[in-house]
Amino acid sequence: MARFIIRRLGGLGVTLLLTSFLVFGAMHVAPGDPASFLLKGRSPTPEAVAAVRAQFHLDDPLFVQYGRWIGSALTGDFGRSVQFRQEVGGLLAARLPTTVALVAYAALIMVLGGLVLGFLSAMRPGPVDRVILLGTTVAVATPSFVAAIALISLFAVGLGWFPTFGGGEGVLGTLRHLTLPAIALGLSLVGLLARVTRASAVEELRRDHVETARLRGLPESIVLRRHVARNALVPVVTVTGTVVSGLIVATAIVETAFGLPGIGSMLVQSVVTRDFPVVQAICLLVVLAFVLANLLVDLLLPVLDPRTRQYAP
Amino acid sequence: MNVLEIDGLTVRLEGSVGARPVLSDVSLHVAGGEVVGLVGESGSGKSVTCRTALGAVPRGASVDGAVRTVGEDVFGLPARELRRLRSEKVGFVPQDPRAAVNPLYRVGDYVIEALRAAGVPKAEAPDRATALLESVGIPEPRRALRRWPHEFSGGMLQRVVIAAALAGSPRLLVADEPTTALDVTIQAEVLSLLLDITAERGAGLLLVTHDLELAAAVCDRAYVMYAGRIVESEPAASLFASPKHPYTAGLLRATPSLTGPVERLTAVPGRPLGLDEVLPGCSFAPRCAHARPVCDDGPPPLLEDGAGAVACVRAGELAPELRRRAHEEQAV
């Protein structure tokens, strides 16, 4: 087990290194130039452009720039933001808690809602199943920006139950400010997870071992809990892992819509302003989250399904 | 005393109005200590029949007739009592242990679950499970409790399933093709284990199989099913020596013999009747070499004949020929 984790962490390092180069390279292939943004609104003299390019080392070959960047990134220094003229590390650290709280909140809504609706749907065929199916179809088809607009106009502007803007103070304030964004973020995924859970549970209900369990006279509560729900969880956990890490990317839209000071809205601003150091750091952060989420799923699956244990090296 | 009595049982699937019922007027019984075979091709209704002994019918099916298991009218029992009947008085052994055991739990959990359902206190369950595993010949039973189903061979896992079926000290065991999914080399071992423990406990055994020769070898009596009806019931020995129904005779000729010389096997011609096919008379008539117009005059009743019963209107006139051909085959 320890060897398995160490090997996976080694793989994590290699993945991060490769993606860091891709991210870095992609930024430089993209059209636009930080220098022209910095000197926006003025007609720059060639000297001024040259000075800015020299300050941000934009004239060095790509590999030299990458080497310099990754070298300091390894020591925790992601450079200075072109836009904010501050250390990227500090900027991110200030905004990360909001995003982490938002993602955690949305993940909680997604997992609770998805599991409850999915299992209910599978175990109550008929009207309950059909209503849930219809609801989850609508939810899956609702992009987070549409959900955001609908939620703001209904609960924030119309009913005034929740604020429309900002991050809030303290635990309760944060919770209040994050409720609508978390719902907007998690809604379509509640639908997705409910669908996956339902399909998985319906399949398990048809299994021979479930029929056998009933014929053996086991109480129905045990049949459903131990032999249907538990087995149905295996694919659900896999899907949840990938989807939760995808939530971090989706915060870009929701944080912008709700004016939350998180790294998602920061990513959008930074892309618009060609703030390369910030975009690179956030991309690496997202990759890190994906790899960690997958590692977590890989560690969890053998706990859920003993048959996968013999394959874990 | 009979531990299973099925009387005039007809089971019709949902939405099959007009089509043939899965079971038509099936009657059979199993006495305590008796081994009874239920033989037939796939789709003949034998699995449905044996599940009704546990009070289980296909979802949405309509049921006529009565099933009394260990003295209880299973279709009249409230859910709670039915569960008690299943966990305490009847043991069920399914066909494929690999599919019947949940792969996510330990071997011991499968047995302990059954013991707990039968009302054994939590503290005693592990010891009782160990004893049960030992009684079915699992080596190192205490350690086996902690192992996983995928670490067991099919034969060993079927032993675990049999051990769990014994959790409630059942008076009746229902085994649905218990050896079909196993390697040929261990089929005999598992079957003899099943027979031994049934005999030891004086329980009745309803053994569902498609293997007529096997049924004849190990059962006291056997019922032959075709298209949802019982077409013949006999003491096992005479079923083999002098089949009275042309279908039984056909099954015998289609079975390779271990003792006789190698000869060309004769398949029963045609195919089994589909559930959507309704015939006015005998269901077997289209495949029967002895069919006459009289066979289409309504379903033949199951009439007593010597120690058994047969559902064939020509049984009397055919008996000498079917007996001769069965003997011929053995003599060749």
XYZ file of C-alpha atoms in Angstrom, chain A residues 125 207-220 222 225-228 230-231 234 304-310, chain B residues 51 54 56 59 82-84 86-87 90 92 94 96 99-106 109-111 113-114 117 148 150 164:
60
model
C -40.201 2.631 -9.778
C -28.137 -9.162 -9.881
C -28.391 -12.807 -8.909
C -26.867 -12.198 -5.523
C -29.650 -9.746 -4.687
C -32.317 -12.288 -5.655
C -30.449 -14.916 -3.660
C -30.239 -12.605 -0.650
C -34.030 -12.211 -0.724
C -34.597 -15.939 -1.182
C -32.316 -16.530 1.800
C -34.733 -14.508 3.892
C -32.457 -11.550 4.652
C -34.366 -8.464 5.853
C -35.117 -6.051 2.994
C -30.058 -5.363 4.706
C -28.135 -1.403 2.146
C -25.510 -4.124 1.967
C -26.195 -5.752 -1.372
C -27.598 -2.990 -3.568
C -22.881 -0.697 -1.330
C -22.239 -2.395 -4.676
C -18.292 1.622 -6.813
C -14.996 -0.564 -1.580
C -14.233 -3.510 -3.857
C -11.819 -6.184 -2.621
C -11.451 -7.592 -6.122
C -9.479 -4.510 -7.208
C -6.963 -5.074 -4.411
C -5.027 -7.809 -6.098
C -38.802 -20.726 -6.344
C -39.855 -20.132 -1.189
C -41.216 -16.203 -4.791
C -42.765 -9.823 -10.613
C -42.367 -15.324 4.734
C -38.908 -13.988 5.529
C -38.800 -16.161 8.656
C -37.011 -18.526 4.157
C -34.348 -17.866 6.749
C -35.974 -23.612 4.016
C -31.904 -22.335 -0.982
C -28.642 -21.408 -6.318
C -23.909 -20.376 -9.797
C -23.121 -14.936 -9.122
C -25.032 -15.691 -5.921
C -22.404 -14.447 -3.478
C -21.854 -10.705 -3.242
C -18.168 -10.249 -4.189
C -17.746 -7.220 -1.925
C -18.117 -9.096 1.355
C -16.014 -11.721 3.047
C -20.217 -12.445 6.033
C -22.276 -14.588 3.654
C -22.735 -17.265 6.305
C -25.762 -12.892 7.444
C -27.798 -16.065 7.072
C -31.422 -13.586 9.677
C -12.890 -13.156 -0.075
C -12.823 -14.379 -5.445
C -25.213 -20.772 4.640
